[in-house]
PDB file of C-alpha atoms in Angstrom:
ATOM      1  CA  UNK M  23      26.643 -49.130  58.405  1.00 76.00           C
ATOM      2  CA  UNK M  24      25.660 -49.107  62.067  1.00 84.00           C
ATOM      3  CA  UNK M  25      27.693 -52.281  62.561  1.00 83.00           C
ATOM      4  CA  UNK M  26      30.806 -50.534  61.270  1.00 86.00           C
ATOM      5  CA  UNK M  27      30.171 -47.592  63.591  1.00 91.00           C
ATOM      6  CA  UNK M  28      29.956 -49.992  66.561  1.00 91.00           C
ATOM      7  CA  UNK M  29      33.216 -51.675  65.568  1.00 85.00           C
ATOM      8  CA  UNK M  30      34.995 -48.314  65.286  1.00 88.00           C
ATOM      9  CA  UNK M  31      33.585 -47.295  68.670  1.00 93.00           C
ATOM     10  CA  UNK M  32      34.826 -50.554  70.189  1.00 89.00           C
ATOM     11  CA  UNK M  33      38.366 -49.980  68.896  1.00 88.00           C
ATOM     12  CA  UNK M  34      38.285 -46.374  70.098  1.00 92.00           C
ATOM     13  CA  UNK M  35      37.252 -47.427  73.604  1.00 93.00           C
ATOM     14  CA  UNK M  36      39.881 -50.173  73.618  1.00 90.00           C
ATOM     15  CA  UNK M  37      42.603 -47.681  72.675  1.00 90.00           C
ATOM     16  CA  UNK M  38      41.389 -45.228  75.330  1.00 93.00           C
ATOM     17  CA  UNK M  39      41.477 -48.028  77.917  1.00 92.00           C
ATOM     18  CA  UNK M  40      45.066 -48.896  76.990  1.00 91.00           C
ATOM     19  CA  UNK M  41      46.109 -45.239  77.113  1.00 92.00           C
ATOM     20  CA  UNK M  42      44.418 -44.537  80.432  1.00 93.00           C
ATOM     21  CA  UNK M  43      45.864 -47.615  82.141  1.00 93.00           C
ATOM     22  CA  UNK M  44      49.225 -47.371  80.357  1.00 93.00           C
ATOM     23  CA  UNK M  45      48.746 -50.904  79.081  1.00 90.00           C
ATOM     24  CA  UNK M  46      50.425 -50.420  75.720  1.00 91.00           C
ATOM     25  CA  UNK M  47      51.547 -54.050  75.690  1.00 93.00           C
ATOM     26  CA  UNK M  48      47.971 -55.204  75.105  1.00 91.00           C
ATOM     27  CA  UNK M  49      47.592 -53.446  71.734  1.00 89.00           C
ATOM     28  CA  UNK M  50      49.976 -55.739  69.754  1.00 92.00           C
ATOM     29  CA  UNK M  51      48.337 -58.807  71.301  1.00 92.00           C
ATOM     30  CA  UNK M  52      44.885 -57.616  70.251  1.00 88.00           C
ATOM     31  CA  UNK M  53      46.191 -56.736  66.780  1.00 90.00           C
ATOM     32  CA  UNK M  54      47.653 -60.221  66.275  1.00 93.00           C
ATOM     33  CA  UNK M  55      44.430 -61.873  67.477  1.00 89.00           C
ATOM     34  CA  UNK M  56      42.393 -59.691  65.116  1.00 87.00           C
ATOM     35  CA  UNK M  57      44.724 -60.534  62.232  1.00 89.00           C
ATOM     36  CA  UNK M  58      44.427 -64.266  62.959  1.00 87.00           C
ATOM     37  CA  UNK M  59      40.639 -63.989  63.040  1.00 83.00           C
ATOM     38  CA  UNK M  60      40.611 -62.256  59.653  1.00 82.00           C
ATOM     39  CA  UNK M  61      42.926 -64.894  58.170  1.00 81.00           C
ATOM     40  CA  UNK M  62      40.760 -67.732  59.506  1.00 79.00           C
ATOM     41  CA  UNK M  63      37.549 -66.157  58.223  1.00 78.00           C
ATOM     42  CA  UNK M  64      39.077 -65.411  54.812  1.00 76.00           C
ATOM     43  CA  UNK M  65      40.554 -68.910  54.591  1.00 73.00           C
ATOM     44  CA  UNK M  66      37.221 -70.619  55.087  1.00 74.00           C
ATOM     45  CA  UNK M  67      35.877 -69.255  51.836  1.00 68.00           C
ATOM     46  CA  UNK M  68      38.925 -70.241  49.787  1.00 62.00           C
ATOM     47  CA  UNK M  69      39.113 -73.904  50.856  1.00 61.00           C
ATOM     48  CA  UNK M  70      36.833 -75.360  48.154  1.00 62.00           C
ATOM     49  CA  UNK M  71      38.782 -73.587  45.414  1.00 61.00           C
ATOM     50  CA  UNK M  72      42.130 -74.828  46.695  1.00 62.00           C
ATOM     51  CA  UNK M  73      40.969 -78.466  46.519  1.00 63.00           C
ATOM     52  CA  UNK M  74      40.031 -78.096  42.846  1.00 61.00           C
ATOM     53  CA  UNK M  75      43.594 -77.055  41.992  1.00 57.00           C
ATOM     54  CA  UNK M  76      44.990 -80.394  43.128  1.00 61.00           C
TER      55      UNK M  76
END
């Protein structure tokens, strides 16, 4: 649970940084990188099951 609180705090500070410096362009870049990381992590667990289908 503490880990989740740290992650939320990190995103909050990142958003505050973007707002304070008017760097709104960095938010979509960070979102895409986060999405790619989630896809890569989720894809690692599914690889053995995909091979059994073929």
